[in-house]
CSV table of C-alpha atoms in Angstrom, one decimal:
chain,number,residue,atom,x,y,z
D,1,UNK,CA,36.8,20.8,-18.6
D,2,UNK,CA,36.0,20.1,-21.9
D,3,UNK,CA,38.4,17.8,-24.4
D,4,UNK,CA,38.3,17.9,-27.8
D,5,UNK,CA,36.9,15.0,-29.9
D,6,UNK,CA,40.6,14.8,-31.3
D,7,UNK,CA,42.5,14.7,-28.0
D,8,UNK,CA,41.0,11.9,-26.0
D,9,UNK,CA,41.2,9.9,-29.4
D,10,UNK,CA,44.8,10.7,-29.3
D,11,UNK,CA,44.8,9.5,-25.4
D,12,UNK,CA,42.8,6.5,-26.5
D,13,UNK,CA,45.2,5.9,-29.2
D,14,UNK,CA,48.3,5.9,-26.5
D,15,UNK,CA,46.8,4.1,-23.6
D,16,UNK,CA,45.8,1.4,-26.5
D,17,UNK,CA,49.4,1.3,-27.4
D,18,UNK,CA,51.0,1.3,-23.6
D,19,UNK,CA,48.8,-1.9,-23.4
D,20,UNK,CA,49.3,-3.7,-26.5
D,21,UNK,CA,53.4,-2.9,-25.9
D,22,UNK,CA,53.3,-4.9,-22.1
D,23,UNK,CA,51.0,-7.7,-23.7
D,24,UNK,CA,53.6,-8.1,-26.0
D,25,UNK,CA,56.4,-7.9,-23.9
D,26,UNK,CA,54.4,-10.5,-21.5
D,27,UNK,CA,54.0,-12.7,-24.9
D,28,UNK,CA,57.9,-12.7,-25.5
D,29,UNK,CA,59.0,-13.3,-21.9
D,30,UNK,CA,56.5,-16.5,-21.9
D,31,UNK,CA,58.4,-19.8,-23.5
D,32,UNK,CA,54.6,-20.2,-26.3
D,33,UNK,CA,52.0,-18.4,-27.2
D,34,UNK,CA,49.0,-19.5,-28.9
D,35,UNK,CA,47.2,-17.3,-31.1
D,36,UNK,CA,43.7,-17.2,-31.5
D,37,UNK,CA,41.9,-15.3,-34.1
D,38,UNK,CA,38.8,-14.6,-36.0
D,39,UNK,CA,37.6,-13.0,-39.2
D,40,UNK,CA,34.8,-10.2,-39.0
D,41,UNK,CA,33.3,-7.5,-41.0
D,42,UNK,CA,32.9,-4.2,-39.1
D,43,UNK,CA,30.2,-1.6,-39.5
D,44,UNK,CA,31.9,0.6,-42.3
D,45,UNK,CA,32.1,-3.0,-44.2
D,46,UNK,CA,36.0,-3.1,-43.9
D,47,UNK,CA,37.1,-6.9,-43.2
D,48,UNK,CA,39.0,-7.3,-40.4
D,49,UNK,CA,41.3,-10.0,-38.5
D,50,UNK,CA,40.7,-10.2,-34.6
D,51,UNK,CA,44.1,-11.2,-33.1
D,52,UNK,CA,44.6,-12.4,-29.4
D,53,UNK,CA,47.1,-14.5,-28.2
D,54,UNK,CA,47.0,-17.0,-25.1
D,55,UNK,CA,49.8,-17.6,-23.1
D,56,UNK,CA,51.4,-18.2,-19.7
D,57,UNK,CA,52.5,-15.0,-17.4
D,58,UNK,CA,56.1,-15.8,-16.7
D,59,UNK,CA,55.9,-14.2,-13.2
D,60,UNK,CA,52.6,-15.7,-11.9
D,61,UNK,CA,52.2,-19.2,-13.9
D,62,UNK,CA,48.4,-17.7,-14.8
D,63,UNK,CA,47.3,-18.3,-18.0
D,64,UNK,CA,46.2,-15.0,-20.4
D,65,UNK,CA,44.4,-14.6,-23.1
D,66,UNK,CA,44.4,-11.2,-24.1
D,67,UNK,CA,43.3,-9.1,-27.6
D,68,UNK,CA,46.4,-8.0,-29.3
D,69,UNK,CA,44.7,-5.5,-32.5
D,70,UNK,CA,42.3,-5.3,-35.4
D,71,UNK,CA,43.8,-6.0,-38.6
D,72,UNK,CA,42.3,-4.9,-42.2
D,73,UNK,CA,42.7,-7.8,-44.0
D,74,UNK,CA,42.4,-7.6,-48.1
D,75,UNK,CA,42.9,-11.2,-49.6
D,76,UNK,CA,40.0,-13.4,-47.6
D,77,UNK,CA,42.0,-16.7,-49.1
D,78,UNK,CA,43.4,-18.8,-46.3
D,79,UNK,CA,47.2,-18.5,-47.5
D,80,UNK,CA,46.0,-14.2,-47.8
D,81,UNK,CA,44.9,-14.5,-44.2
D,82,UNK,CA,47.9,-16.6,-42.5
D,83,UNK,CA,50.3,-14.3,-44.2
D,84,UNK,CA,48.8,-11.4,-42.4
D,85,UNK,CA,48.1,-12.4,-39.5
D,86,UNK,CA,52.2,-13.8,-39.3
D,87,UNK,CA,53.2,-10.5,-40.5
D,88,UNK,CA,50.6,-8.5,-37.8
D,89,UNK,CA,52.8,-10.7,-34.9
D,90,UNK,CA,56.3,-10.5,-36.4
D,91,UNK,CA,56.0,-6.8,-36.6
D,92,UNK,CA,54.4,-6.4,-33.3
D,93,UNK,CA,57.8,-7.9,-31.8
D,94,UNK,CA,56.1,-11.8,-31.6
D,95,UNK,CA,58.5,-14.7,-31.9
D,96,UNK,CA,57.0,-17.0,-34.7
D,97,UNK,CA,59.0,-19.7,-33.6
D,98,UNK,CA,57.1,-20.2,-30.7
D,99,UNK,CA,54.2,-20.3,-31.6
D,100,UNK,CA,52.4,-23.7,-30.6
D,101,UNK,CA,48.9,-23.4,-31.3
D,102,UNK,CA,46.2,-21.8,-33.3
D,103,UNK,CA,43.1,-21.6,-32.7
D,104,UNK,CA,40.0,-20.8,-35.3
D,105,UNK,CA,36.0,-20.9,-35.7
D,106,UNK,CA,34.6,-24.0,-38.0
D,107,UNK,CA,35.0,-21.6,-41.2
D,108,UNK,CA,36.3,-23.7,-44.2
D,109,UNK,CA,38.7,-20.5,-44.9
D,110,UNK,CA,40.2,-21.0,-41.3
D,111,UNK,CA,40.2,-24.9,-40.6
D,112,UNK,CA,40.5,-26.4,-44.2
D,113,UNK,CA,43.1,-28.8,-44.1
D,114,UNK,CA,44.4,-27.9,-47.5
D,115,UNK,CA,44.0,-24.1,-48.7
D,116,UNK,CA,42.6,-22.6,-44.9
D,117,UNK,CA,44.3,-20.2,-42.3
D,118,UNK,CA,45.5,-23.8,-40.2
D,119,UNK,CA,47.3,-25.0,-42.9
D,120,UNK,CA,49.0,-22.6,-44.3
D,121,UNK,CA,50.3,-21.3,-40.9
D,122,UNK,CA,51.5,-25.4,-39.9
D,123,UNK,CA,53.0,-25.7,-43.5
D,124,UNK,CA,55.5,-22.3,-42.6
D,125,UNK,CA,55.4,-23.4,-38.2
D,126,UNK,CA,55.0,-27.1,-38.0
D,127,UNK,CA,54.8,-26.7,-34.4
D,128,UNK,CA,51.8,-25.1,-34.3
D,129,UNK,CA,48.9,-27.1,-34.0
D,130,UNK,CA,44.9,-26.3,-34.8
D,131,UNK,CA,42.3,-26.8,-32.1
D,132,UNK,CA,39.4,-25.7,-33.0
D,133,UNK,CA,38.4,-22.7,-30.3
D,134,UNK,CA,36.4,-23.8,-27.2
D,135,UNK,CA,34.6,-20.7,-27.4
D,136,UNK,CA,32.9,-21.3,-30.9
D,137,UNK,CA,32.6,-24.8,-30.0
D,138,UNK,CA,30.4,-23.8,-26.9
D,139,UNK,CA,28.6,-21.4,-28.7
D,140,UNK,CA,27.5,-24.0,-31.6
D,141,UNK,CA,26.6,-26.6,-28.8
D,142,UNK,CA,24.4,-24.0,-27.0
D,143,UNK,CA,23.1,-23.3,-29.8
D,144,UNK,CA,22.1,-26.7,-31.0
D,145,UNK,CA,21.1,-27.2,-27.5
D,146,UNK,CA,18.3,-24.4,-27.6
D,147,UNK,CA,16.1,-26.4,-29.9
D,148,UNK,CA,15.6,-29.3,-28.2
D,149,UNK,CA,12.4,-28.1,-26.2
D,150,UNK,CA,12.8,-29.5,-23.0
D,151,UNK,CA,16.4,-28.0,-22.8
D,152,UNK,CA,14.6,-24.1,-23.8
D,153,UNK,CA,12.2,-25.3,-21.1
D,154,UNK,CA,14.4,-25.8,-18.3
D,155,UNK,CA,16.6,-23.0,-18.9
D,156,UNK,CA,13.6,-20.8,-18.7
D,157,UNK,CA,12.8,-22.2,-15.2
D,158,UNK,CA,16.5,-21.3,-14.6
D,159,UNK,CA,15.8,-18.0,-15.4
D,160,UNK,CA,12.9,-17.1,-13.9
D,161,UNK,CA,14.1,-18.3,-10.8
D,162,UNK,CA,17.0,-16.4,-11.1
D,163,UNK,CA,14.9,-13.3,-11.8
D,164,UNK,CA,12.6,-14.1,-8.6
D,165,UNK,CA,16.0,-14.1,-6.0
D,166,UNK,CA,17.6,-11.3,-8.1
D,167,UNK,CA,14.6,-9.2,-7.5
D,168,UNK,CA,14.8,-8.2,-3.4
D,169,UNK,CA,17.9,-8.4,-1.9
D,170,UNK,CA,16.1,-10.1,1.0
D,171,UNK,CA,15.6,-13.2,-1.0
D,172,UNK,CA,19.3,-12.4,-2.2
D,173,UNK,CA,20.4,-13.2,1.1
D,174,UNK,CA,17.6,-16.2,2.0
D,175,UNK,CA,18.8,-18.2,-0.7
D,176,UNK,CA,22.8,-17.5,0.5
C-alpha cells in the first residue's frame, strides 16, 4: 500500500494533536505545572520556542515532563518571549495561575533578572519561581569536566571497557 506524502502528514498532524490534547488535559487535572523551555533556531532559520511542561500525574503521583509544541517566536527580547510563551499555554487550555516554576538555559535573554524571559513571566505570576534547568546545568559541568585530562582519561577507560563487555554477549553475561 502506498500513502501519499500528504496523507501520513495529515496522520502525523492528528496523532500529534490527540497527544498534545491528553498532555494538556493531564497538565490541568495536576494542582502545578512547571514549564520548561528553550530558544532554538531550526534548519529553515525560523526561531523557535521549545515548550514542555513538568508536572505530577494526578492518577499515579509520577512525575512528567513531557514536550508540549514548537512555537515561531518573532520578538527575541525577554518580555517578546514570555508573552509568547504565556499566550502558547493559555491558548492551549493551561491554567497560568498555576504555574509554579520555570525553568531556562544560562542565556542572559532567559535568566536576566531584569529585561529576561524569568522576569517578565514572575512580574505577571509571582508564584512562579526560576531554577535554572538541571539539564543545561549537567551539560555545562560535563562539559567543563572534559578538559580536565585526567577526567577525558578515565572516561575513556570507561568506555573502552564498556566496548570490550558489549562486544560478545558471552562476556555480557560474565560480567552479570
Amino acid at each position: 500500500m502506498n500513502t501519499s506524502s500528504f496523507i501520513q502528514n495529515e496522520l502525523l498532524n492528528t496523532f500529534g494533536h490527540l497527544i498534545q490534547s491528553q498532555i494538556v488535559t493531564n497538565v490541568r487535572e495536576s494542582i502545578f505545572y512547571s514549564v520548561l523551555a528553550d530558544e532554538i533556531t531550526d534548519i529553515s532559520q525560523i526561531e523557535q520556542f521549545s515548550l514542555c511542561v513538568r508536572y505530577v500525574e494526578d492518577q499515579s503521583y509520577t512525575i512528567r515532563e513531557d514536550f508540549l509544541t514548537f512555537v515561531p517566536v518573532y520578538d527575541v527580547t525577554g518580555a517578546g518571549l514570555a508573552n509568547t510563551m504565556l499566550e502558547t499555554l493559555s491558548t492551549l487550555g493551561l491554567d497560568l495561575k498555576k504555574m509554579r516554576s520555570q525553568g531556562y538555559d544560562g542565556a542572559a535573554t532567559m535568566r536576566g533578572q531584569f529585561r529576561g524571559v524569568q522576569a517578565s513571566v514572575k512580574e505577571k505570576l509571582p508564584l512562579a519561581l526560576y531554577t535554572h534547568c538541571s539539564s543545561h546545568s549537567l551539560n555545562l559541568c560535563l562539559s567543563d569536566a572534559s578538559n580536565i585530562p585526567s577526567v577525558r582519561n578515565c572516561m575513556g577507560v570507561i568506555k573502552e571497557v564498556c566496548r570490550f563487555f558489549h562486544m560478545l554477549a558471552k562476556r555480557t553475561e560474565i560480567l552479570k
